[in-house]
Amino acid sequence: MEKELRDRIEIVEGDITKMEVDAIVNAANTSLLGGGGVDGAIHRTAGPELLAETRKIGGCPTGEARVTKGYRLPAKWVIHTVGPIWSGGNRDEDELLASCYRNSFKAAIEIGAVTIAFPSISTGAYRFPMEKATNIALSETKSSLLANQSIKKVVFVCFGSEVYKKYQEVFREVFT
Ligand code: ADP
């Protein structure tokens, strides 16, 4: 069981906009109108049709997720989720980040996505501590994959070698 579960997870270093998966997850902000970091990269690659669709959605609360098409991205769908801004740890940041992963998996299952790629939500401009965020990402993924057999592959796309190393390290802890 554990081995089969591990085989459904992949950790790579790279750019999420290039991923050929059914759905990529965007670390968006509550406006859903684009921003810096991974959000900016996704909007630039997807093209202006993405912004037109997110405008119609009209925003998303922290911890929730909304689905759009992928337009010019190789991915068919984008799941936009809004991570918490780290402000010391007493504002439900852990629970809100866990909700991002849970709600993203829920959305992926609803649209029938079988392969899904995640960035490291909240650890850039939103300053969530890397190790804590990675633990939440991998623990929530473990629970969601155990509960849902329909998702065959989850790829964590690490932007830079530091993020990649941290995911490898935490993966060994969470999956042994
Ligand atoms: P947040 O506001 O949720 O912190 P950021 O986009 O600032 O979102 O950062 C989240 C993570 O996404 C960081 O680890 C950042 O390095 C990474 N990132 C930035 N661009 C890309 C990209 N093109 N593909 C994958 N990850 C990216």
XYZ file of N, CA and C and ligand atoms in Angstrom:
555
model
N 0.841 -1.209 0.000
C 0.000 0.000 0.000
C 0.872 1.255 0.000
N 1.801 1.328 0.950
C 2.678 2.496 1.036
C 3.512 2.669 -0.230
N 3.940 1.541 -0.790
C 4.771 1.646 -1.983
C 3.951 2.168 -3.150
N 2.770 1.603 -3.297
C 1.890 2.037 -4.370
C 1.570 3.529 -4.234
N 1.374 3.965 -3.015
C 1.086 5.362 -2.734
C 2.273 6.246 -3.137
N 3.469 5.830 -2.740
C 4.680 6.592 -3.092
C 4.846 6.728 -4.598
N 4.464 5.688 -5.322
C 4.616 5.706 -6.781
C 3.677 6.693 -7.466
N 2.693 7.173 -6.749
C 1.757 8.142 -7.327
C 2.236 9.577 -7.105
N 3.392 9.736 -6.497
C 3.933 11.071 -6.235
C 5.286 11.240 -6.902
N 5.474 12.411 -7.520
C 6.744 12.706 -8.167
C 7.191 14.102 -7.724
N 8.474 14.239 -7.483
C 9.019 15.551 -7.120
C 10.019 15.926 -8.207
N 9.792 17.069 -8.854
C 10.705 17.490 -9.920
C 11.114 18.939 -9.683
N 12.225 19.325 -10.293
C 12.616 20.725 -10.261
C 12.242 21.308 -11.613
N 11.572 22.442 -11.647
C 11.200 23.004 -12.944
C 10.161 24.092 -12.857
N 9.500 24.277 -14.010
C 8.539 25.369 -14.196
C 7.156 24.746 -14.414
N 6.219 25.074 -13.559
C 4.908 24.416 -13.600
C 4.130 24.729 -14.891
N 4.452 25.849 -15.517
C 3.714 26.212 -16.745
C 4.028 25.257 -17.901
N 5.078 24.472 -17.760
C 5.456 23.544 -18.835
C 4.904 22.139 -18.616
N 4.222 21.928 -17.524
C 3.808 20.568 -17.159
C 2.658 20.049 -18.015
N 2.873 18.873 -18.568
C 1.832 18.228 -19.370
C 1.024 17.296 -18.482
N 0.116 17.907 -17.742
C -0.755 17.165 -16.816
C -2.188 17.644 -17.070
N -3.147 16.962 -16.487
C -4.546 17.389 -16.676
C -4.789 18.749 -16.025
N -4.251 18.942 -14.831
C -4.492 20.192 -14.105
C -3.236 20.653 -13.391
N -2.958 21.963 -13.479
C -1.920 22.545 -12.623
C -2.619 23.420 -11.583
N -2.016 23.492 -10.412
C -2.552 24.330 -9.347
C -1.809 25.658 -9.359
N -2.559 26.736 -9.240
C -1.985 28.073 -9.170
C -2.054 28.587 -7.740
N -0.943 29.128 -7.242
C -0.930 29.815 -5.946
C -1.376 31.251 -6.210
N -2.695 31.444 -6.214
C -3.281 32.726 -6.614
C -3.448 33.648 -5.401
N -4.018 34.820 -5.628
C -4.433 35.687 -4.515
C -5.956 35.828 -4.574
N -6.551 36.435 -3.557
C -8.020 36.420 -3.449
C -8.733 37.108 -4.619
N -8.031 37.983 -5.328
C -8.679 38.666 -6.460
C -8.810 37.742 -7.675
N -7.935 36.751 -7.760
C -7.806 35.860 -8.941
C -7.447 36.631 -10.214
N -6.913 37.828 -10.065
C -6.626 38.638 -11.259
C -5.150 38.596 -11.663
N -4.413 37.643 -11.117
C -3.000 37.514 -11.462
C -2.149 38.277 -10.474
N -0.837 38.007 -10.503
C 0.079 38.650 -9.564
C 1.487 38.311 -9.967
N 2.370 38.219 -8.973
C 3.762 37.870 -9.264
C 3.972 36.373 -9.143
N 5.215 35.963 -9.080
C 5.568 34.562 -8.844
C 4.909 33.602 -9.823
N 4.465 32.493 -9.291
C 3.914 31.429 -10.133
C 2.606 31.883 -10.796
N 1.853 32.701 -10.111
C 0.593 33.241 -10.636
C 0.844 34.038 -11.917
N 1.834 34.924 -11.880
C 2.193 35.723 -13.046
C 2.633 34.843 -14.203
N 3.438 33.845 -13.891
C 3.954 32.941 -14.931
C 2.798 32.176 -15.589
N 1.848 31.732 -14.787
C 0.702 30.981 -15.324
C -0.149 31.888 -16.223
N -0.421 33.098 -15.780
C -1.224 34.021 -16.604
C -0.503 34.378 -17.904
N 0.801 34.607 -17.830
C 1.551 34.950 -19.054
C 1.501 33.825 -20.063
N 1.649 32.579 -19.573
C 1.683 31.446 -20.497
C 0.285 31.104 -21.005
N -0.705 31.191 -20.150
C -2.075 30.832 -20.551
C -2.648 31.843 -21.540
N -2.251 33.115 -21.395
C -2.773 34.161 -22.283
C -3.954 34.901 -21.664
N -4.411 35.958 -22.344
C -5.431 36.854 -21.779
C -6.802 36.205 -21.546
N -7.068 35.098 -22.221
C -8.362 34.420 -21.999
C -8.488 33.952 -20.559
N -7.363 33.642 -19.947
C -7.415 33.183 -18.548
C -7.912 34.314 -17.642
N -7.373 35.499 -17.843
C -7.796 36.639 -17.024
C -9.277 36.941 -17.254
N -9.718 36.814 -18.494
C -11.137 37.048 -18.801
C -12.013 36.081 -18.001
N -11.577 34.828 -17.888
C -12.387 33.859 -17.144
C -12.316 34.113 -15.629
N -11.134 34.436 -15.109
C -11.029 34.650 -13.657
C -11.776 35.927 -13.236
N -11.831 36.909 -14.126
C -12.626 38.119 -13.852
C -14.082 37.766 -13.596
N -14.591 36.846 -14.405
C -16.001 36.436 -14.262
C -16.238 35.713 -12.947
N -15.232 34.978 -12.478
C -15.401 34.236 -11.218
C -15.533 35.223 -10.056
N -14.753 36.307 -10.102
C -14.917 37.373 -9.114
C -14.247 37.145 -7.774
N -13.180 36.347 -7.747
C -12.407 36.198 -6.511
C -12.599 34.861 -5.835
N -11.756 34.624 -4.832
C -11.766 33.332 -4.131
C -11.229 33.553 -2.716
N -11.962 33.076 -1.694
C -11.463 33.246 -0.323
C -10.216 32.390 -0.052
N -9.417 32.804 0.886
C -8.230 32.042 1.289
C -8.639 30.628 1.715
N -7.883 29.648 1.228
C -8.138 28.245 1.581
C -9.061 27.517 0.618
N -9.735 28.281 -0.256
C -10.644 27.638 -1.223
C -9.979 27.513 -2.598
N -10.705 26.942 -3.558
C -10.151 26.728 -4.895
C -11.226 26.955 -5.959
N -10.801 27.432 -7.118
C -11.695 27.651 -8.262
C -11.012 27.116 -9.519
N -11.817 26.563 -10.434
C -11.256 25.944 -11.643
C -11.492 26.809 -12.878
N -10.456 26.911 -13.719
C -10.628 27.505 -15.053
C -9.994 26.564 -16.072
N -10.202 26.907 -17.341
C -9.489 26.192 -18.391
C -8.016 26.621 -18.389
N -7.192 25.874 -19.116
C -5.757 26.171 -19.161
C -5.342 27.011 -20.357
N -6.257 27.193 -21.325
C -5.986 27.977 -22.523
C -4.673 27.568 -23.185
N -3.673 28.471 -23.261
C -2.441 28.130 -24.021
C -1.437 27.298 -23.219
N -1.809 26.919 -22.018
C -0.931 26.024 -21.236
C -1.074 24.596 -21.765
N -0.048 23.778 -21.565
C -0.221 22.355 -21.916
C -1.286 21.682 -21.036
N -1.477 22.189 -19.828
C -2.482 21.609 -18.921
C -3.879 22.019 -19.365
N -4.818 21.080 -19.232
C -6.191 21.368 -19.659
C -6.899 22.316 -18.681
N -6.565 22.186 -17.405
C -7.236 22.967 -16.367
C -6.233 23.689 -15.473
N -6.693 24.799 -14.886
C -5.935 25.426 -13.801
C -6.841 25.449 -12.570
N -6.332 24.930 -11.478
C -7.040 25.010 -10.202
C -6.389 26.143 -9.411
N -7.132 27.230 -9.231
C -6.588 28.401 -8.533
C -6.927 28.266 -7.056
N -5.914 28.255 -6.227
C -6.180 28.211 -4.789
C -5.441 29.357 -4.135
N -5.983 29.861 -3.032
C -5.392 31.022 -2.371
C -4.799 30.593 -1.038
N -3.488 30.605 -0.975
C -2.794 30.239 0.257
C -2.858 31.370 1.274
N -2.631 31.041 2.545
C -2.613 32.075 3.575
C -1.305 32.867 3.534
N -1.396 34.137 3.901
C -0.197 34.950 4.096
C 0.310 34.608 5.500
N 1.582 34.231 5.615
C 2.136 33.883 6.927
C 2.198 35.128 7.798
N 1.597 35.047 8.995
C 1.752 36.202 9.893
C 2.033 35.725 11.312
N 2.948 34.755 11.412
C 3.431 34.314 12.712
C 2.905 32.961 13.158
N 1.815 32.505 12.587
C 1.329 31.150 12.882
C 0.081 31.094 13.749
N -0.405 32.238 14.197
C -1.589 32.239 15.079
C -2.873 32.650 14.379
N -2.837 32.677 13.080
C -4.037 33.081 12.333
C -4.547 31.946 11.463
N -4.464 30.729 12.003
C -4.983 29.569 11.278
C -4.235 29.270 9.983
N -2.982 29.732 9.901
C -2.259 29.553 8.647
C -2.115 28.078 8.267
N -1.802 27.221 9.255
C -1.609 25.789 8.940
C -2.881 25.185 8.372
N -3.989 25.445 9.052
C -5.266 24.875 8.629
C -5.680 25.423 7.258
N -5.437 26.704 7.033
C -5.797 27.296 5.736
C -4.946 26.709 4.609
N -3.672 26.473 4.880
C -2.829 25.878 3.836
C -3.272 24.432 3.567
N -3.592 23.698 4.618
C -4.096 22.326 4.439
C -5.382 22.343 3.607
N -6.241 23.323 3.855
C -7.490 23.461 3.078
C -7.215 23.688 1.598
N -6.171 24.439 1.295
C -5.806 24.667 -0.114
C -5.556 23.338 -0.808
N -4.788 22.460 -0.163
C -4.483 21.162 -0.779
C -5.745 20.314 -0.852
N -6.511 20.265 0.236
C -7.747 19.465 0.265
C -8.731 19.922 -0.812
N -8.948 21.235 -0.878
C -9.908 21.761 -1.854
C -9.393 21.632 -3.289
N -8.089 21.681 -3.481
C -7.534 21.481 -4.822
C -7.751 20.035 -5.267
N -7.547 19.087 -4.359
C -7.806 17.678 -4.717
C -9.290 17.460 -4.991
N -10.131 18.098 -4.184
C -11.574 17.964 -4.370
C -11.959 18.477 -5.769
N -11.419 19.631 -6.152
C -11.695 20.206 -7.470
C -11.165 19.288 -8.568
N -9.978 18.743 -8.371
C -9.381 17.855 -9.375
C -10.272 16.631 -9.606
N -10.798 16.105 -8.538
C -11.665 14.922 -8.649
C -12.960 15.287 -9.369
N -13.508 16.453 -9.059
C -14.756 16.902 -9.702
C -14.604 17.052 -11.219
N -13.450 17.533 -11.682
C -13.268 17.724 -13.126
C -12.704 16.474 -13.797
N -12.435 15.464 -13.017
C -11.931 14.206 -13.577
C -10.451 14.228 -13.909
N -9.698 15.117 -13.275
C -8.248 15.158 -13.511
C -7.603 13.921 -12.887
N -6.722 13.321 -13.637
C -6.036 12.106 -13.187
C -4.597 12.436 -12.812
N -4.044 13.456 -13.495
C -2.682 13.894 -13.186
C -2.742 15.385 -12.811
N -2.015 15.737 -11.767
C -2.117 17.106 -11.239
C -0.741 17.559 -10.739
N -0.412 18.826 -10.989
C 0.878 19.369 -10.535
C 0.651 20.541 -9.594
N 1.448 20.584 -8.525
C 1.361 21.648 -7.518
C 2.658 22.448 -7.443
N 2.561 23.758 -7.226
C 3.739 24.522 -6.808
C 3.786 24.485 -5.279
N 4.773 25.120 -4.705
C 4.871 25.193 -3.252
C 4.048 26.393 -2.771
N 2.775 26.148 -2.481
C 1.819 27.223 -2.175
C 2.231 28.007 -0.913
N 2.148 29.306 -1.000
C 2.376 30.249 0.114
C 3.836 30.457 0.525
N 4.787 29.759 -0.094
C 6.172 29.870 0.412
C 7.009 30.941 -0.297
N 6.391 31.660 -1.247
C 7.111 32.736 -1.926
C 6.770 34.062 -1.269
N 6.037 34.886 -1.988
C 5.651 36.210 -1.479
C 4.881 36.113 -0.156
N 4.184 35.011 0.065
C 3.374 34.865 1.279
C 4.149 34.342 2.493
N 5.450 34.019 2.296
C 6.427 33.779 3.376
C 6.107 32.668 4.380
N 5.303 31.703 3.989
C 5.038 30.564 4.885
C 6.352 29.794 5.047
N 6.740 29.395 6.283
C 8.002 28.659 6.445
C 8.022 27.383 5.601
N 9.125 27.226 4.875
C 9.249 26.173 3.863
C 9.019 24.759 4.412
N 9.684 24.461 5.529
C 9.609 23.085 6.047
C 8.188 22.737 6.501
N 7.572 23.664 7.188
C 6.199 23.495 7.679
C 5.237 23.340 6.494
N 5.411 24.183 5.488
C 4.539 24.149 4.310
C 4.691 22.819 3.561
N 5.921 22.337 3.483
C 6.174 21.097 2.748
C 5.562 19.911 3.491
N 5.659 19.936 4.816
C 5.013 18.897 5.628
C 3.513 18.868 5.401
N 2.903 20.037 5.383
C 1.451 20.124 5.162
C 1.112 19.622 3.754
N 1.883 20.061 2.764
C 1.629 19.654 1.377
C 1.661 18.134 1.241
N 2.701 17.524 1.791
C 2.870 16.079 1.589
C 1.923 15.259 2.470
N 1.631 15.723 3.674
C 0.696 14.992 4.538
C -0.721 15.039 3.973
N -1.131 16.207 3.502
C -2.473 16.328 2.912
C -2.580 15.503 1.626
N -1.509 15.482 0.863
C -1.513 14.699 -0.370
C -1.637 13.214 -0.046
N -0.915 12.785 0.973
C -0.991 11.380 1.384
C -2.440 11.013 1.736
N -3.100 11.830 2.545
C -4.485 11.548 2.933
C -5.420 11.554 1.726
N -5.258 12.541 0.850
C -6.156 12.629 -0.306
C -5.965 11.452 -1.255
N -4.719 11.024 -1.437
C -4.472 9.893 -2.344
C -4.980 8.585 -1.739
N -4.878 8.464 -0.424
C -5.403 7.257 0.231
C -6.923 7.200 0.104
N -7.557 8.366 0.167
C -9.021 8.422 0.127
C -9.582 8.370 -1.289
N -8.765 8.708 -2.293
C -9.255 8.793 -3.678
C -8.331 8.059 -4.635
N -8.830 6.996 -5.191
C -8.000 6.216 -6.110
C -7.961 6.825 -7.515
N -8.854 7.779 -7.810
C -8.958 8.289 -9.185
C -7.730 9.110 -9.597
N -7.043 9.705 -8.653
C -5.845 10.478 -9.000
C -4.641 9.549 -9.071
N -4.040 9.517 -10.247
C -2.947 8.564 -10.482
C -1.576 9.173 -10.260
N -1.461 10.478 -10.476
C -0.132 11.098 -10.355
C -0.205 12.527 -9.840
N 0.568 12.801 -8.812
C 0.701 14.159 -8.279
C 2.163 14.564 -8.432
N 2.397 15.659 -9.147
C 3.764 16.131 -9.338
C 3.972 17.428 -8.547
N 4.989 17.449 -7.704
C 5.361 18.675 -7.012
C 6.468 19.331 -7.819
N 6.162 20.502 -8.361
C 7.126 21.183 -9.218
C 7.862 22.223 -8.375
N 9.121 21.921 -8.114
C 9.930 22.763 -7.233
C 10.695 23.781 -8.055
N 10.564 25.026 -7.684
C 11.227 26.118 -8.403
C 12.560 26.389 -7.705
N 13.606 25.750 -8.176
C 14.932 25.907 -7.571
C 15.329 24.701 -6.744
N 16.648 24.562 -6.572
C 17.180 23.351 -5.938
C 16.930 23.309 -4.433
N 16.793 24.475 -3.798
C 16.524 24.484 -2.344
C 15.150 23.876 -2.056
N 14.174 24.289 -2.841
C 12.807 23.774 -2.684
C 12.801 22.270 -2.983
N 13.497 21.885 -4.036
C 13.577 20.475 -4.428
C 14.162 19.624 -3.295
N 15.250 20.097 -2.712
C 15.909 19.350 -1.619
C 14.981 19.205 -0.425
N 14.273 20.267 -0.106
C 13.355 20.230 1.041
C 12.225 19.224 0.795
N 11.676 19.202 -0.405
C 10.603 18.233 -0.721
C 11.122 16.796 -0.617
N 12.324 16.553 -1.115
C 12.912 15.200 -1.042
C 13.046 14.759 0.409
N 13.533 15.681 1.237
C 13.780 15.388 2.651
C 12.462 15.099 3.385
N 11.476 15.950 3.204
C 10.201 15.783 3.902
C 9.455 14.555 3.355
N 9.612 14.290 2.074
C 8.987 13.106 1.477
C 9.442 11.829 2.193
N 10.737 11.759 2.459
C 11.277 10.568 3.150
C 10.660 10.429 4.543
N 10.421 11.550 5.209
C 9.813 11.504 6.555
C 8.346 11.084 6.498
N 7.608 11.679 5.582
C 6.150 11.460 5.536
C 5.809 10.081 4.951
N 6.667 9.551 4.077
C 6.340 8.294 3.396
C 7.172 7.100 3.820
N 7.664 7.129 5.070
C 8.302 5.904 5.563
C 7.700 5.500 6.913
P 2.688 32.696 -2.763
O 2.151 34.097 -2.924
O 1.584 31.664 -2.549
O 3.779 32.617 -1.750
P 4.626 32.653 -4.996
O 4.333 32.516 -6.435
O 5.237 33.920 -4.527
O 3.243 32.324 -4.227
O 5.560 31.459 -4.526
C 5.139 30.133 -4.379
C 6.224 29.196 -4.888
O 6.156 29.127 -6.312
C 7.658 29.619 -4.563
O 8.406 28.471 -4.177
C 8.152 30.164 -5.907
O 9.556 30.048 -6.011
C 7.461 29.201 -6.843
N 7.397 29.554 -8.272
C 7.551 30.755 -8.872
N 7.419 30.624 -10.216
C 7.185 29.298 -10.474
C 6.980 28.516 -11.654
N 6.974 29.062 -12.863
N 6.766 27.166 -11.497
C 6.752 26.599 -10.285
N 6.947 27.276 -9.146
C 7.155 28.618 -9.234
